[in-house]
Coordinates of C-alpha atoms and ligand atoms in Angstrom, one line a residue:
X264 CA 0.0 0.0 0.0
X265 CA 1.4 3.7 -0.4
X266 CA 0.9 6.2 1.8
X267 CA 1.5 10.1 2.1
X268 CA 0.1 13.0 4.1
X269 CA -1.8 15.7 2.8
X270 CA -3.2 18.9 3.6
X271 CA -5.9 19.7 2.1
X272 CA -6.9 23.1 0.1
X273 CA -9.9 25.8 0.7
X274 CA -12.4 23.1 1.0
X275 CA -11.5 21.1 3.7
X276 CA -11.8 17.5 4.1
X277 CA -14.9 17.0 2.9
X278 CA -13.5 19.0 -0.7
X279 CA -10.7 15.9 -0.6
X280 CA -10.6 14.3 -4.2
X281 CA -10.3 10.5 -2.7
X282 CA -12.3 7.3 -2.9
X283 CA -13.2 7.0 0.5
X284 CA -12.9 9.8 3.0
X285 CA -12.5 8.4 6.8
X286 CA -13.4 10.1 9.9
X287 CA -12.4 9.5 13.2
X288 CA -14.0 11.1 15.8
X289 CA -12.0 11.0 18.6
X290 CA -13.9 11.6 22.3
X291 CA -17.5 13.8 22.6
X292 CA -16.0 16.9 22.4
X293 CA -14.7 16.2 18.8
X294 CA -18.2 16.2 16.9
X295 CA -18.7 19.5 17.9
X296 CA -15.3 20.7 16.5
X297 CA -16.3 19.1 12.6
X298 CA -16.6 21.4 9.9
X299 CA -19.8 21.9 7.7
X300 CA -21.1 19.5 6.0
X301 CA -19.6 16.9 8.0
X302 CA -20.6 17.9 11.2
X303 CA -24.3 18.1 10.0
X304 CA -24.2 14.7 8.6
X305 CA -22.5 13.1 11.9
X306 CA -25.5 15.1 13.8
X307 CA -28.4 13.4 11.7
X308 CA -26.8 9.9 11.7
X309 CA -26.6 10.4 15.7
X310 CA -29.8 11.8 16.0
X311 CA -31.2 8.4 13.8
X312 CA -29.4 6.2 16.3
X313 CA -27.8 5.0 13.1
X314 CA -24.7 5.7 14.7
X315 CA -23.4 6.2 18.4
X316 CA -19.9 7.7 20.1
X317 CA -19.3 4.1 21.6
X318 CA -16.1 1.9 20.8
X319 CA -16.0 -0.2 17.5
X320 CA -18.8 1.8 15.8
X321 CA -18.9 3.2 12.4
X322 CA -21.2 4.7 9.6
X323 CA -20.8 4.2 5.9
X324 CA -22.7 6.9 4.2
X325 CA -22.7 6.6 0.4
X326 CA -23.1 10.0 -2.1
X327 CA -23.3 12.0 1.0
X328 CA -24.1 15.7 0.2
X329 CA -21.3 17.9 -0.2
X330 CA -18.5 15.6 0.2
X331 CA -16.3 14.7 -2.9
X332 CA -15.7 11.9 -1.9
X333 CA -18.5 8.7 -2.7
X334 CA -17.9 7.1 0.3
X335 CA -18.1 8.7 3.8
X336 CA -17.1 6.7 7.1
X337 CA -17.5 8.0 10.9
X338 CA -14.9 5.9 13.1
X339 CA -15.3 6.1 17.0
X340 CA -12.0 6.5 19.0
X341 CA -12.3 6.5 22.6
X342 CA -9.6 9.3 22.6
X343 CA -6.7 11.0 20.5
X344 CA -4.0 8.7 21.8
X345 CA -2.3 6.7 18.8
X346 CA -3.9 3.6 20.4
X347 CA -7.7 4.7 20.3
X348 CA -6.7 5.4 16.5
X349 CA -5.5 2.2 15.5
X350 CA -8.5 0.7 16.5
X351 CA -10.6 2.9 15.3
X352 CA -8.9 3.1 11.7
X353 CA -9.0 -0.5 12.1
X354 CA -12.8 -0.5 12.0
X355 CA -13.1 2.1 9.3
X356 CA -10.7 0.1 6.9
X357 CA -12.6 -3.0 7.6
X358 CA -15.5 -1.1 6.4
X359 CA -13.7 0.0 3.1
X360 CA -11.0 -2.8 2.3
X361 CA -14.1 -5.1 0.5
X362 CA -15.6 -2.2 -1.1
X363 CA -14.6 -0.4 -4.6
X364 CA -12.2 2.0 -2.9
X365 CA -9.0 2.1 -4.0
X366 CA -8.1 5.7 -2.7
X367 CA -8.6 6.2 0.6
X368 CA -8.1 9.5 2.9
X369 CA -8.0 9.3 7.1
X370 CA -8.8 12.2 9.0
X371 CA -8.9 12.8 12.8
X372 CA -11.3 14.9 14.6
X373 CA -11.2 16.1 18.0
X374 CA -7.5 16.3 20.2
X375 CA -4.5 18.1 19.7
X376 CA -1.9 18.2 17.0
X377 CA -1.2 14.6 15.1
X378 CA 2.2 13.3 15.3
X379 CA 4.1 10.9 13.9
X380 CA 3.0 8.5 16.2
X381 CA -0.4 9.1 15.0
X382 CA 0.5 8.3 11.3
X383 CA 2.4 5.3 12.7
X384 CA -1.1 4.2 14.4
X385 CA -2.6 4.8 11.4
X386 CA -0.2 2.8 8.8
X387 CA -0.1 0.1 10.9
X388 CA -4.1 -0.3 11.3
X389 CA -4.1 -0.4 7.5
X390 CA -1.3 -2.8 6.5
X391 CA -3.1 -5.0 9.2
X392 CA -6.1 -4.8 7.8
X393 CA -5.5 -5.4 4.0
X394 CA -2.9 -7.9 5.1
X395 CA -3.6 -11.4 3.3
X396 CA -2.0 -15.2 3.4
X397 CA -1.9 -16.5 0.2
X398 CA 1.3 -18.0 -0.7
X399 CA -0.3 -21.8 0.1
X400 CA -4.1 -20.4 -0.4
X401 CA -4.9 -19.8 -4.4
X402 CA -8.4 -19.2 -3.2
X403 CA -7.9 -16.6 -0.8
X404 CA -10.0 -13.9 -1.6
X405 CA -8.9 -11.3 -4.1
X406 CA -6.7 -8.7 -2.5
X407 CA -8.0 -5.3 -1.0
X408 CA -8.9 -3.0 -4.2
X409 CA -7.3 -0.8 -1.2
X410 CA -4.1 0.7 -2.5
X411 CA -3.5 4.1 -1.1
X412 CA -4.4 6.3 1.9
X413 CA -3.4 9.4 2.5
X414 CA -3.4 10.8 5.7
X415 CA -4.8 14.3 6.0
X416 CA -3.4 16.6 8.5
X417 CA -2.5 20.9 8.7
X418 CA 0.6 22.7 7.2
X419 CA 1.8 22.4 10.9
X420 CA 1.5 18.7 11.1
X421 CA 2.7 18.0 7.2
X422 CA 6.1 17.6 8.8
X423 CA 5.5 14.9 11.8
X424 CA 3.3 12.5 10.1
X425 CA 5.5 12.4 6.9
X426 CA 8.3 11.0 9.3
X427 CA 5.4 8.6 10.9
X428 CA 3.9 7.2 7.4
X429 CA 7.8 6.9 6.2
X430 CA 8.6 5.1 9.6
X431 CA 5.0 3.2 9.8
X432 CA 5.9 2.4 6.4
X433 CA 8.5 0.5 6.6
X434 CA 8.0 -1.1 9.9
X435 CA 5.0 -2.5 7.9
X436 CA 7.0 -4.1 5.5
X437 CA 9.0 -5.8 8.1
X438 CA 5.5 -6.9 10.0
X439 CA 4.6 -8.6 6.3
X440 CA 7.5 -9.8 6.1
X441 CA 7.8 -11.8 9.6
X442 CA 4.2 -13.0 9.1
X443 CA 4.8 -13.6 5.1
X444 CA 7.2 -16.3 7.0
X445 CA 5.6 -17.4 10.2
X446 CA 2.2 -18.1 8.4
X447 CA 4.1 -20.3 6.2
X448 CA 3.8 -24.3 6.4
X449 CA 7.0 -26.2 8.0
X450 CA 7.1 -28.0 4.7
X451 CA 7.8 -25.0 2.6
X452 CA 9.2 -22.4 5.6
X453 CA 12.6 -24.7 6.7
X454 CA 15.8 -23.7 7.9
X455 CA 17.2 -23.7 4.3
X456 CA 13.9 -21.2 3.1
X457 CA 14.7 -18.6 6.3
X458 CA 18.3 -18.9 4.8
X459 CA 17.1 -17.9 1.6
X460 CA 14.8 -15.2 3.1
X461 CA 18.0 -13.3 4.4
X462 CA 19.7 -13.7 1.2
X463 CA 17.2 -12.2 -0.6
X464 CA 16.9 -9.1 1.9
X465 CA 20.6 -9.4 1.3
X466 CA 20.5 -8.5 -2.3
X467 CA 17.5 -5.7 -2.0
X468 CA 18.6 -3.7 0.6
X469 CA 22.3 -4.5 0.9
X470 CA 22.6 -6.9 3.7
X471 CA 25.8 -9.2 4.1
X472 CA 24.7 -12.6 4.8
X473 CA 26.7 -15.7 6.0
X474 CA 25.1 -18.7 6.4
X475 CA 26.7 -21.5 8.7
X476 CA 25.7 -25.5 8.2
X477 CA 25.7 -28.4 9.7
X478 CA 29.3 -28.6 9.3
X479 CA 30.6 -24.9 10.2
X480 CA 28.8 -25.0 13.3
X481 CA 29.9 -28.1 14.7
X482 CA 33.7 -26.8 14.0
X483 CA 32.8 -23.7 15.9
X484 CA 31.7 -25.8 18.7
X485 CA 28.2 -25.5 18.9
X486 CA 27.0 -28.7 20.9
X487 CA 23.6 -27.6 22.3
X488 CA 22.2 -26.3 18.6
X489 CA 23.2 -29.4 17.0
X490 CA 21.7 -31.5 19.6
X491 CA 18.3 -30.4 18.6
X492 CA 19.1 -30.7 14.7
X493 CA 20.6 -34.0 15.0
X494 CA 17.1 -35.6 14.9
X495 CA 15.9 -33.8 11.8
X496 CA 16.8 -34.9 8.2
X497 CA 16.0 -31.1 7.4
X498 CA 20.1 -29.4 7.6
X499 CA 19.8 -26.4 10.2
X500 CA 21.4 -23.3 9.2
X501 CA 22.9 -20.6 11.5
X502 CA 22.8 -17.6 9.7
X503 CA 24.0 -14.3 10.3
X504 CA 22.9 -11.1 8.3
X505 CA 24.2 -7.8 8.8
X506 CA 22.8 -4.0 8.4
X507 CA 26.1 -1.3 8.7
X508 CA 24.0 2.4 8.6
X509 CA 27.0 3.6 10.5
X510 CA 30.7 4.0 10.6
X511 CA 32.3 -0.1 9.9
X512 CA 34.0 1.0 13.9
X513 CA 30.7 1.5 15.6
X514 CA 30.0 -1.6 17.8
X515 CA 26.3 -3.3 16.5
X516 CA 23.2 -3.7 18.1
X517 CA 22.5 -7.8 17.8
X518 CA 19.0 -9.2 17.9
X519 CA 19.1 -13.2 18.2
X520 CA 15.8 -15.1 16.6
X521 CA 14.4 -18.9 17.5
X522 CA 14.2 -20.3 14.7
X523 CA 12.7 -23.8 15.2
X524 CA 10.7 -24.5 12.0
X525 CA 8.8 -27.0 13.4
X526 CA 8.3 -28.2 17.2
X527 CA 7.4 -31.4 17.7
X528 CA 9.0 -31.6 21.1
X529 CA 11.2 -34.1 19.8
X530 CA 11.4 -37.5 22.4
X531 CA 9.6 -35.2 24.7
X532 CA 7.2 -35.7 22.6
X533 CA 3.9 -32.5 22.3
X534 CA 0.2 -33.8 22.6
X535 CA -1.3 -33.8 19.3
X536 CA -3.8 -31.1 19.6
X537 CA -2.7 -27.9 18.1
X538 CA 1.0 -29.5 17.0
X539 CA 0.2 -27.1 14.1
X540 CA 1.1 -23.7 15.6
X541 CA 4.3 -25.0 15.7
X542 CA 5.3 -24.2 12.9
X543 CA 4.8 -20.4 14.4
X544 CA 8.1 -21.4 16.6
X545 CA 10.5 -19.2 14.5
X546 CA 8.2 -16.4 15.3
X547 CA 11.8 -15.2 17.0
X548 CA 13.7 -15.7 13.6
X549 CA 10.7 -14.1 11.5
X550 CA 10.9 -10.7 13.4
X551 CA 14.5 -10.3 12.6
X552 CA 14.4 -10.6 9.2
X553 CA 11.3 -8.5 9.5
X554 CA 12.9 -5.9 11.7
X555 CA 15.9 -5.9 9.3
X556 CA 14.2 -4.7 6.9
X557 CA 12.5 -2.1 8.4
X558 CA 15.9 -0.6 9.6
X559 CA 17.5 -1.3 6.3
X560 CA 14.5 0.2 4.6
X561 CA 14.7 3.9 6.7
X562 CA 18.4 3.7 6.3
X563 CA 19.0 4.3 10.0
X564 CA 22.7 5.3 11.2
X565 CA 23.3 2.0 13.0
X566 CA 24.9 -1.2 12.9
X567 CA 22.6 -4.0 13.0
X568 CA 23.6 -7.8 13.2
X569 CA 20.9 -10.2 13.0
X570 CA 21.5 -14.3 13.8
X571 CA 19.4 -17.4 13.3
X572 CA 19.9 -20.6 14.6
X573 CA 17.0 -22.4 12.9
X574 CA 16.6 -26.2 12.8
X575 CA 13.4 -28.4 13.4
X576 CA 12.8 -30.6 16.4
X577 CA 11.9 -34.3 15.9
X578 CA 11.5 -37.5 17.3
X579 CA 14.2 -40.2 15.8
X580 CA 16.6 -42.5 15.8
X581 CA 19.1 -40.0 16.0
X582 CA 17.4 -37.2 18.4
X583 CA 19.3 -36.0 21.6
X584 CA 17.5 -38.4 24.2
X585 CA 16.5 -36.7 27.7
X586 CA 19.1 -37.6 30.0
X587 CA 22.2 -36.8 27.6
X588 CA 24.1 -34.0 28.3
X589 CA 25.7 -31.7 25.4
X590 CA 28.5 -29.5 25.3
X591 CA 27.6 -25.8 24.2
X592 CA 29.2 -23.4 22.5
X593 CA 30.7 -21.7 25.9
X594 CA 31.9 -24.7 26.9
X595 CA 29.2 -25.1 29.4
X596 CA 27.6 -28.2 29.6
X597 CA 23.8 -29.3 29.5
X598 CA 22.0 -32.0 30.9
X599 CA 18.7 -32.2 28.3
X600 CA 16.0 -33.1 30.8
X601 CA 13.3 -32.5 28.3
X602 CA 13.5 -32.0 24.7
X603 CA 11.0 -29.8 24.2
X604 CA 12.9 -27.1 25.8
X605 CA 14.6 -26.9 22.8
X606 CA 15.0 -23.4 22.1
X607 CA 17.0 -22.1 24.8
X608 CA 19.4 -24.8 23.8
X609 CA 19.6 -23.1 20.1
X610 CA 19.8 -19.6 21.7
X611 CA 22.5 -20.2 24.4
X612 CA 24.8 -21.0 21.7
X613 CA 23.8 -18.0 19.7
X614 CA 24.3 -15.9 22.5
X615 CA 27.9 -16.9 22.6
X616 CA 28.4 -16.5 19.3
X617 CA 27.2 -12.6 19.8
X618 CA 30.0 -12.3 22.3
X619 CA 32.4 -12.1 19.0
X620 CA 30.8 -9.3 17.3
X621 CA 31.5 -7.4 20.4
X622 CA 28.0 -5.4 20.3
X623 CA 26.5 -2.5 22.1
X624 CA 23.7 -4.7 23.0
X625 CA 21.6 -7.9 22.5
X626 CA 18.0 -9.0 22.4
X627 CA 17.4 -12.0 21.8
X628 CA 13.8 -12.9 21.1
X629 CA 11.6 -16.5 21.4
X630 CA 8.5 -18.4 21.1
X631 CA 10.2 -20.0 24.7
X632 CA 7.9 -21.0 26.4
X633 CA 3.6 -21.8 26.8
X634 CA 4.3 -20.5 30.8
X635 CA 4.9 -16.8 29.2
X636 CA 1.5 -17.4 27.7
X637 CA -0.2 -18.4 31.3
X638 CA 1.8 -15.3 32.3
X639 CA 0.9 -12.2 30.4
X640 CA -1.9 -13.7 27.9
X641 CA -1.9 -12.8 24.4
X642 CA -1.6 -8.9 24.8
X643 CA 2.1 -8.2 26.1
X644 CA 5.4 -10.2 25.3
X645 CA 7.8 -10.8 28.2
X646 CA 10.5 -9.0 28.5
X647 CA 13.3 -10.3 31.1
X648 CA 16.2 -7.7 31.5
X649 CA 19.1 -7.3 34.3
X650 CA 19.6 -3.8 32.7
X651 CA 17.3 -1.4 33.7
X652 CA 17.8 1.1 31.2
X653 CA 18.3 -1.4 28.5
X654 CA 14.3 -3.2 29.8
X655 CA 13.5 0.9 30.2
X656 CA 14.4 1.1 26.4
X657 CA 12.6 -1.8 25.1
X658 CA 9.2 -1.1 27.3
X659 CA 9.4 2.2 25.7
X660 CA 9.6 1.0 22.3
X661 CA 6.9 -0.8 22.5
X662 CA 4.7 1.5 23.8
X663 CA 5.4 3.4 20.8
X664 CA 4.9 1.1 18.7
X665 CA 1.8 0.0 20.2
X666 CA 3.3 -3.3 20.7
X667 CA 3.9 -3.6 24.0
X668 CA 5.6 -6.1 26.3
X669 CA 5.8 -6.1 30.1
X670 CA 9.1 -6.8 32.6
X671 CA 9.7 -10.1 34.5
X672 CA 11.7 -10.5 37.4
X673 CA 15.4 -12.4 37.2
X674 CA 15.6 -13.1 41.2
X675 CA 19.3 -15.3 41.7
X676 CA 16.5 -17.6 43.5
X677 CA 14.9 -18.7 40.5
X678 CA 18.2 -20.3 39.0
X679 CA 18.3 -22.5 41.4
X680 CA 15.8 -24.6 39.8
X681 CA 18.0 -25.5 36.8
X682 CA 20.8 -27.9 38.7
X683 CA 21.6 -30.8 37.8
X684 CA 23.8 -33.8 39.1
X685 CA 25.3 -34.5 35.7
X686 CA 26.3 -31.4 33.6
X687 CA 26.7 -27.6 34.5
X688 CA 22.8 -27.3 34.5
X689 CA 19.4 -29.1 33.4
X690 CA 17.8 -27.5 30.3
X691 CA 14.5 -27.6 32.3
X692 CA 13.3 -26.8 36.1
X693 CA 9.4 -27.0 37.8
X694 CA 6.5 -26.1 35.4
X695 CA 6.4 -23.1 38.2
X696 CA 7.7 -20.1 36.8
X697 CA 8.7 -21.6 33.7
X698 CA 8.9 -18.9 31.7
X699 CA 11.3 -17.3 34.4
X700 CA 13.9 -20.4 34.7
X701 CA 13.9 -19.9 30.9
X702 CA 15.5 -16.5 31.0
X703 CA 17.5 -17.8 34.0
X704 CA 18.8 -20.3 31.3
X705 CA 20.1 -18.2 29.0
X706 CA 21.2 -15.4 31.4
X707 CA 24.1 -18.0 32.4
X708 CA 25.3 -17.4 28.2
X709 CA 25.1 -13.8 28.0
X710 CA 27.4 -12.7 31.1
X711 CA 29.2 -11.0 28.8
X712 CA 26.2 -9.0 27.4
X713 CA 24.5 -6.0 27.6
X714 CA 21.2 -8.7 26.9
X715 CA 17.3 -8.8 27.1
X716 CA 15.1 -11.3 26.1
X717 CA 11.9 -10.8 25.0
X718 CA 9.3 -14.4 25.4
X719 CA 6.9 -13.8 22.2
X720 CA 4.9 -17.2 22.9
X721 CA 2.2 -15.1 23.4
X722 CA 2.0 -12.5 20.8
X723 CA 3.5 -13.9 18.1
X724 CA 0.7 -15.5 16.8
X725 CA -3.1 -16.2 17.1
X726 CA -4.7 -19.1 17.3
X727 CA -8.8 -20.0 16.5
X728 CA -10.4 -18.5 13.5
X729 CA -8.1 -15.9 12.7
X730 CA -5.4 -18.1 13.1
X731 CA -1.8 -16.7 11.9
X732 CA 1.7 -14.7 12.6
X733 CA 1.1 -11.4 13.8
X734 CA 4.7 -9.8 12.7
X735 CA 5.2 -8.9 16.3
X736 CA 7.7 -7.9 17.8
X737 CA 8.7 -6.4 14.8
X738 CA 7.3 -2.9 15.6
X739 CA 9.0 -2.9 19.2
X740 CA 12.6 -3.9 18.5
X741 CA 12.3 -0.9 15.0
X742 CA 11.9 1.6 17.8
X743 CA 14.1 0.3 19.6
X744 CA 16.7 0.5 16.9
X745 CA 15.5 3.7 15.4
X746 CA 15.4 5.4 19.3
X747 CA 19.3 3.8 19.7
X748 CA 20.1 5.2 16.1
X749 CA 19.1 8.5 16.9
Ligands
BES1833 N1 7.9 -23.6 21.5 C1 7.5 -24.0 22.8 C2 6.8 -23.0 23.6 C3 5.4 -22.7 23.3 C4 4.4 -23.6 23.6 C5 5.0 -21.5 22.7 C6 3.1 -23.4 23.4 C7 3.7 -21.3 22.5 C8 2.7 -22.2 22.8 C9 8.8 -24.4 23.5 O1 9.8 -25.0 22.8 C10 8.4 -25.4 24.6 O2 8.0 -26.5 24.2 N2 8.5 -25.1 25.8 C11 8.1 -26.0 26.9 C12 9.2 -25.9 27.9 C13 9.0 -26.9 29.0 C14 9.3 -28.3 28.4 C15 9.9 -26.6 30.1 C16 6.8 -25.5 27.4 O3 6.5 -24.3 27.4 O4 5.9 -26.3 27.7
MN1834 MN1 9.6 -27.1 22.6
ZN1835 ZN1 9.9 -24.5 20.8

């Protein structure tokens, strides 16, 4: 979709030469501040009970008089804030994407100035909206006629949401991109097809890519990844893809992404219902790619490493058996108590590797653990930090980016539960707190870091009818970048 901002002439919105013109009206007060005709026409649709200021409502009114545009459509928003927008644009593109419309132009009334966190809001609403899987789906339905908005806003304002729809943008590619991936099938999205994602992102927006095999990374050392590839026929591929924005000195920011195609649990074998959404388990891997492209795509004045270790986790004659213990890349050993807690023992060896590239900071981010979902439900990711200003950074970032995430404690107490009488540690400890002992896991391999970790089991993806990848945390770790850039 392309998106600009635009102020409009003499005639005001309702003189805007578009397909569809959207309203929002944001809070009580805002009705009263419309301009002629459109606050007469709000006031007769009100007084008809044919529409009402309450949450999720909207009104299509077709050839309305004096308004260029042919289609008209009132949007309720609670408030201003960026977040009462998204929804509210949500509901008004939802009323416009199956339509005719191919031009359509946003306005907001009532609050103060717009932003670029507003335009942000509002990108993001639309992307998500005309956002559809079809890559495995011929008969998905046509896509949205939808293919421009433009975002109407004052002289004053041109400014501020020209930097938002340029940032929201491009954060929205990356969010298509992540889910683009995620909602694909494990037989089609393998280690080897992430591989090629970054290559390709490599060639358009001038990436370097290394990708490490089977081979390479058993040379490097890296005994707890390869335990959980060993039982696949599919090859796993460790692959690392950089972004330099700034000076080839400047020490990078790295995100690390789970990349397990496909979770079975492996010996520990999962209960059949929903095996499915496993395939959503490189949800971490996805929202790297995705969030290197958004960076690569603004151009921002930072280095930015991105690594994968992606394999698939299956029951065989050759899996890592519970019970065996495994060497890591640190040199740390692991006793693997359960194999389905397979992806810290893919990221603790990825975290090691990040000690090389010597970065200002690393996230790494997971589809860890179903406790994270017990946790915080499927509104906020987890986000487990020993650096205050580095979680301070991240909560912050997703705020802005309305995708939001919430701070877990690290207490020295909870480590206790990973001991073991036959390695360094156990992979696993008590199903209480699990998404906790997780963190606590792969804290002990990022002592040398300035490290977060963000637990995306819950937001990654939804599950029911609406089933499929959500791009998130793609819009958190882009501010976080951008904010770090500068
Ligand atoms: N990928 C899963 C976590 C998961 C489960 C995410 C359900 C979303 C929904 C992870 O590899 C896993 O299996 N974790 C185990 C850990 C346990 C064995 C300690 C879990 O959460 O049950
Ligand atoms: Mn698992
Ligand atoms: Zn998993």
């Amino acid at each position: 979709m392309d998106f600009n901002a635009l102020t409009p002439g003499k005639s005001g919105w309702a003189g805007v030469a578009a397909d569809a013109l959207l309203v929002v009206v944001a809070g009580e007060a805002a009705a009263a501040q419309l301009e002629a005709p459109l606050a007469g026409l709000l006031h007769e649709a009100l007084e008809a009970h044919d529409f009402a200021l309450e949450n999720g409502r909207t009104l299509t009114l077709h050839g309305a008089p004096g308004v260029k545009a042919p289609r008209l459509v009132f949007a309720w928003a609670a408030d201003a804030s960026p977040r009462a927008l998204r929804k509210a644009v949500a509901g008004g593109a939802a009323a416009i994407k199956g339509g005719g419309a191919e031009h359509v132009a946003l306005a907001r009334a009532g609050g103060g100035a717009l932003g670029a966190e507003h335009a942000e809001a509002i990108v993001a609403a639309l992307d998500e909206a005309t956002y559809q899987y079809r890559a495995t789906k011929p008969s998905a339905p046509a896509p949205s006629r939808l293919a421009r908005a433009s975002v109407l806003c004052t002289k004053a304002e041109h400014r501020a949401v020209t930097e938002g729809v340029t940032r929201g943008r491009a954060i929205a590619a990356g969010v298509d991109l992540a889910r683009e991936c995620a909602n694909r099938p494990a037989n089609v999205c393998t280690p080897g097809y992430l591989a090629e994602q970054a290559a390709k992102l490599a060639k358009s927006h001038g990436l370097k890519v290394e990708v490490l095999g089977r081979k390479d990374c058993d040379k490097l050392g890296m005994g707890a990844f390869l335990a959980v590839a060993q039982g696949s026929d599919e090859p796993p591929r460790f692959i690392v893809a950089r972004y330099q924005g700034a000076a080839k000195t400047a020490a990078p920011l790295v995100l690390v992404g789970k990349g397990i195609t496909f979770d079975s649990g492996g010996i520990s074998l999962k209960p059949a219902a929903e095996m499915d959404e496993m395939k959503f388990d490189m949800g971490g891997a996805a929202s790297v790619l995705g969030t290197l492209r958004a960076v690569a795509e603004i151009g921002a004045k930072v280095n930015l490493v991105g690594l994968i270790a992606s394999c698939e986790n299956l029951p065989s004659g050759r899996s890592v058996k519970p019970g065996d213990v495994v060497t890591s890349l640190s040199g740390q050993t692991v006793e693997v108590l359960n194999t389905d807690a397979e992806g810290r023992l893919v990221l603790c060896d990825a975290l090691t590797y990040a000690e090389r590239l010597e970065p200002a900071a690393v996230v790494d981010i997971a589809t860890l653990t179903g406790a994270c979902v017990i946790a915080l439900g499927h509104h906020r990711s987890g986000l487990f930090s020993a650096d205050d200003d580095l979680a301070a950074e991240l909560l912050a970032a997703g705020e802005r980016a309305l995708d939001p995430a919430w701070r877990m404690p690290l207490d020295a107490e909870y480590d206790e539960a990973l001991k073991s009488n036959f390695a360094d540690m156990a992979n696993v400890g008590p199903r209480a707190g699990g998404a906790i002992t997780a963190a606590k896991f792969l804290e002990r391999f990022a002592k040398k870091l300035r490290w977060a970790h963000l637990d995306i089991a819950g937001t990654a993806w939804r599950s029911g009818k609406d089933k499929g990848a959500t791009g998130r945390p793609v819009g958190l770790l882009t501010q976080w970048v951008l904010a770090r850039a500068g």
